[in-house]
Amino acid sequence: MQKELKDDRLRFFIGDVRDKDRLYRAASGADFLIHAAAMKQVPACEYNPIEAVRTNIDGTINVIDAAIDNSVKKVIGISTDKAVHPVNLYGATKMTAEKLLVQGNSYSGDKGTKFSVVRYGNVIGSRGSVIPLFLEQKKNGLITITDTKMTRFWISLEEGVKLVIECIKKMKGGETFVPKIPSMKLIDLAEAVAPECEKRIIGIRPGEKIHEVLLTEDEARHSLEFESYYVIYPEYNFWRESNPENGKMLEEGFKYSSDTNNNWININQLKELINCKKY
């Protein structure tokens, strides 16, 4: 990364989110901090639960402490739809991390550090995502599908970065930002990646859901809708500084789920996205 991003204003540290002293050094002099460190492979988290807790929960606590003690102005934590109604340890640790970050606003006191969260779905082509798996299976002429009904939210890395930058500008502390992003069917993705291959249904894996949710009915009661995203405001606001902007109230019973989304990516659009990424 240091070779690719040649800029004298940038400093690069080798470290670990679990290393509090190293985090304190890295956060020194920073105005904004984006917390994207996570152990995110579901099976790995299940097999190594203590390591998952140390990285995703204890690591988040370290980020909060380092940010406050170094008088960082704003902190954004990157979360996932797996944190909503979690069915696996990874999701449970990310749900906890969300709660810790939001309530970090209570701890900042006179330091004035503001904490918010960005919660979105699968990032196209990220490490451990399904496209590299399908491409590897394509070599053998067989693509495995867990369930033909399975749907997922999808966002590009570029869109995710743009969202985070916008949220840093907009945040007042305590918000969870949820972007309006398209859904896709896993069976459509498999067809886009390897139309010539056999598709075999193998059944849902442990710790998986058929559909993902980015905003629940309960959260909708204290959320507002904006043009390109939703904002979930904290129910427990002990710092009294998160003043909602003029967004639109959500209808009673609203839920933002990948299967009831009104924005879908079809097979041809998936092909274009995959080709653009040059896999």
XYZ file of C-alpha atoms in Angstrom:
279
model
C 0.000 0.000 0.000
C 2.825 2.368 0.831
C 4.287 1.805 -2.640
C 0.937 2.391 -4.327
C -0.038 5.485 -2.321
C 3.074 7.611 -2.572
C 2.207 10.696 -0.561
C 4.409 12.394 2.037
C 1.323 13.261 4.086
C 0.586 9.574 4.729
C 2.098 7.419 7.460
C 1.806 3.643 7.499
C 1.896 1.568 10.679
C 2.206 -2.172 11.062
C 0.017 -3.107 13.976
C -3.048 -4.855 15.347
C -6.365 -3.444 16.526
C -5.877 -5.598 19.622
C -2.636 -3.738 20.436
C -3.843 -0.722 22.416
C -0.443 0.983 22.646
C 0.029 0.765 18.887
C -3.452 2.190 18.307
C -2.682 5.117 20.600
C 0.417 5.875 18.526
C -1.476 5.617 15.232
C -4.343 7.826 16.453
C -2.047 10.568 17.703
C -2.664 13.756 15.726
C -5.569 12.308 13.714
C -8.786 14.273 13.172
C -10.852 11.393 11.755
C -10.661 7.651 12.364
C -12.327 4.955 10.266
C -12.574 1.623 12.078
C -12.738 -1.164 9.479
C -10.660 -3.837 11.248
C -12.540 -7.094 11.787
C -12.316 -10.853 11.858
C -15.182 -11.568 9.479
C -15.053 -15.155 8.230
C -18.089 -16.836 9.808
C -16.622 -20.376 10.167
C -13.321 -18.977 11.467
C -15.166 -16.932 14.096
C -17.179 -19.965 15.180
C -14.068 -22.140 15.517
C -12.037 -19.374 17.177
C -14.641 -17.513 19.262
C -12.227 -15.936 21.730
C -10.110 -14.560 18.877
C -13.258 -13.134 17.258
C -14.220 -11.407 20.515
C -10.702 -10.054 21.023
C -10.586 -8.580 17.531
C -14.149 -7.407 16.926
C -15.172 -6.381 20.448
C -11.982 -5.731 22.427
C -10.455 -4.152 19.323
C -13.397 -1.766 19.064
C -13.003 -0.800 22.730
C -9.345 -0.049 22.010
C -10.347 2.152 19.068
C -12.822 4.077 21.247
C -10.250 4.644 24.000
C -7.489 5.633 21.570
C -9.779 8.081 19.761
C -11.031 9.792 22.939
C -7.631 10.014 24.627
C -6.080 11.471 21.457
C -8.942 13.977 20.980
C -9.900 12.584 17.568
C -12.813 14.643 16.236
C -14.904 11.955 14.544
C -14.896 8.141 14.391
C -16.834 6.001 11.913
C -17.177 2.271 12.516
C -17.835 0.003 9.526
C -20.530 -2.580 10.231
C -22.493 -5.187 8.325
C -25.990 -6.559 7.784
C -24.799 -9.625 9.721
C -25.094 -7.460 12.870
C -28.885 -7.367 12.434
C -30.675 -10.259 14.165
C -27.342 -12.152 14.292
C -27.379 -15.920 13.859
C -23.624 -16.435 14.162
C -20.792 -15.199 16.375
C -19.437 -12.825 13.751
C -22.798 -11.053 13.580
C -23.063 -10.986 17.374
C -19.629 -9.381 17.737
C -20.467 -6.758 15.096
C -23.782 -5.999 16.809
C -21.862 -5.470 20.049
C -19.297 -3.305 18.264
C -22.120 -1.123 16.928
C -23.497 -0.629 20.446
C -20.043 0.173 21.808
C -19.370 2.773 19.122
C -22.735 4.502 19.506
C -22.350 4.711 23.283
C -18.763 5.868 22.860
C -20.371 9.298 22.599
C -21.263 8.986 26.293
C -17.635 8.383 27.215
C -16.021 11.176 25.223
C -17.094 13.885 27.674
C -15.089 17.098 27.387
C -12.905 15.540 24.685
C -15.808 15.940 22.255
C -15.046 12.881 20.114
C -18.076 11.885 18.009
C -18.817 8.255 17.110
C -21.159 6.918 14.403
C -21.627 3.702 12.424
C -22.028 2.854 8.741
C -23.866 -0.431 8.168
C -23.987 -1.985 4.693
C -24.086 -5.318 2.870
C -21.654 -7.420 0.850
C -18.802 -5.499 -0.771
C -18.232 -6.564 -4.374
C -15.036 -8.556 -4.703
C -13.856 -8.171 -1.114
C -11.710 -10.879 0.436
C -13.755 -13.966 1.210
C -16.682 -12.857 -0.948
C -18.609 -15.235 -3.179
C -17.312 -14.080 -6.581
C -13.768 -15.433 -6.097
C -15.338 -18.693 -4.881
C -17.542 -18.973 -7.972
C -14.592 -18.184 -10.242
C -12.539 -20.934 -8.613
C -15.439 -23.404 -8.950
C -15.896 -22.355 -12.576
C -12.590 -24.042 -13.427
C -14.143 -27.385 -12.504
C -17.421 -26.727 -14.324
C -19.605 -26.898 -11.196
C -21.028 -24.011 -9.167
C -22.531 -24.793 -5.759
C -25.559 -22.786 -4.604
C -26.821 -22.979 -1.047
C -30.421 -21.965 -1.802
C -32.099 -20.674 -4.963
C -34.116 -18.159 -2.914
C -31.074 -16.608 -1.233
C -30.662 -12.843 -1.672
C -28.021 -10.365 -0.587
C -27.444 -6.623 -0.518
C -24.530 -5.511 -2.649
C -22.326 -2.413 -2.667
C -19.135 -1.619 -4.565
C -15.967 -0.637 -2.720
C -16.088 2.767 -4.408
C -19.673 3.344 -3.242
C -18.739 2.266 0.269
C -15.846 4.736 0.409
C -18.041 7.555 -0.930
C -20.681 6.761 1.700
C -18.175 6.819 4.556
C -16.805 10.207 3.461
C -20.332 11.634 3.225
C -21.235 10.262 6.658
C -18.125 11.804 8.233
C -19.357 15.168 6.971
C -22.966 14.627 8.087
C -22.555 12.833 11.422
C -23.283 14.514 14.741
C -22.616 11.431 16.870
C -24.661 8.317 17.588
C -26.166 7.727 14.149
C -26.112 4.447 12.237
C -26.131 5.185 8.506
C -27.710 2.593 6.197
C -27.292 3.170 2.437
C -29.971 2.466 -0.151
C -28.271 -0.247 -2.165
C -29.495 -2.936 -4.577
C -30.216 -6.579 -3.882
C -29.243 -9.577 -5.960
C -30.138 -13.254 -6.114
C -27.223 -15.622 -5.546
C -28.492 -17.863 -8.335
C -28.355 -14.849 -10.708
C -24.782 -14.125 -9.660
C -23.789 -17.715 -10.341
C -25.372 -17.472 -13.796
C -23.554 -14.191 -14.481
C -20.185 -15.616 -13.449
C -20.491 -19.025 -15.123
C -23.512 -19.424 -17.425
C -22.035 -22.545 -18.981
C -21.488 -24.395 -15.696
C -23.715 -26.857 -13.877
C -25.414 -25.398 -10.785
C -25.848 -27.701 -7.800
C -27.999 -26.867 -4.765
C -26.214 -27.963 -1.574
C -28.413 -26.426 1.145
C -27.922 -23.486 3.461
C -24.721 -23.507 5.501
C -24.552 -23.178 9.294
C -24.705 -19.554 10.397
C -26.298 -18.327 7.144
C -29.613 -16.618 6.450
C -31.747 -16.863 3.325
C -32.163 -13.073 3.331
C -30.351 -10.248 5.108
C -31.821 -7.205 6.847
C -30.186 -3.785 7.066
C -32.872 -2.014 9.083
C -35.410 -3.735 11.336
C -39.008 -2.834 12.108
C -37.987 -1.920 15.651
C -35.167 0.332 14.422
C -37.502 1.966 11.878
C -39.427 3.571 14.743
C -36.433 5.781 15.535
C -35.066 6.213 12.007
C -35.374 8.782 9.229
C -35.168 8.390 5.452
C -32.997 10.598 3.255
C -32.381 10.577 -0.489
C -29.613 7.982 -0.593
C -29.624 6.468 2.901
C -31.505 5.862 6.140
C -30.319 7.059 9.536
C -31.007 5.063 12.699
C -30.897 7.298 15.764
C -30.014 5.823 19.179
C -32.819 4.978 21.561
C -30.514 5.555 24.526
C -29.018 8.999 24.017
C -27.145 9.955 27.178
C -25.163 12.773 25.584
C -28.160 14.739 24.206
C -26.382 16.063 21.144
C -27.687 13.918 18.285
C -30.243 16.236 16.737
C -31.977 14.599 13.754
C -32.010 16.448 10.450
C -35.165 16.961 8.421
C -35.583 13.463 7.074
C -38.748 11.526 6.315
C -40.373 9.348 8.954
C -40.650 5.680 8.018
C -43.998 3.948 7.787
C -45.086 1.700 10.624
C -43.839 -1.843 10.032
C -41.110 -0.756 7.593
C -38.207 -3.204 7.244
C -35.277 -2.908 4.857
C -34.642 -6.502 3.776
C -32.767 -7.944 0.806
C -35.786 -9.931 -0.382
C -38.312 -7.048 -0.291
C -35.958 -4.394 -1.667
C -37.354 -2.365 -4.598
C -33.908 -2.062 -6.215
C -32.494 -5.192 -7.888
C -29.445 -6.056 -9.988
C -30.298 -8.395 -12.880
C -28.024 -10.941 -14.560
C -26.864 -8.581 -17.327
C -26.013 -5.862 -14.812
C -24.119 -8.385 -12.722
C -22.105 -9.407 -15.783
C -21.208 -5.774 -16.440
C -20.118 -5.251 -12.833
C -17.980 -8.385 -12.878
C -16.368 -7.388 -16.183
C -15.653 -3.890 -14.875
C -13.839 -5.374 -11.894
C -11.697 -7.469 -14.287
C -11.746 -10.688 -12.284
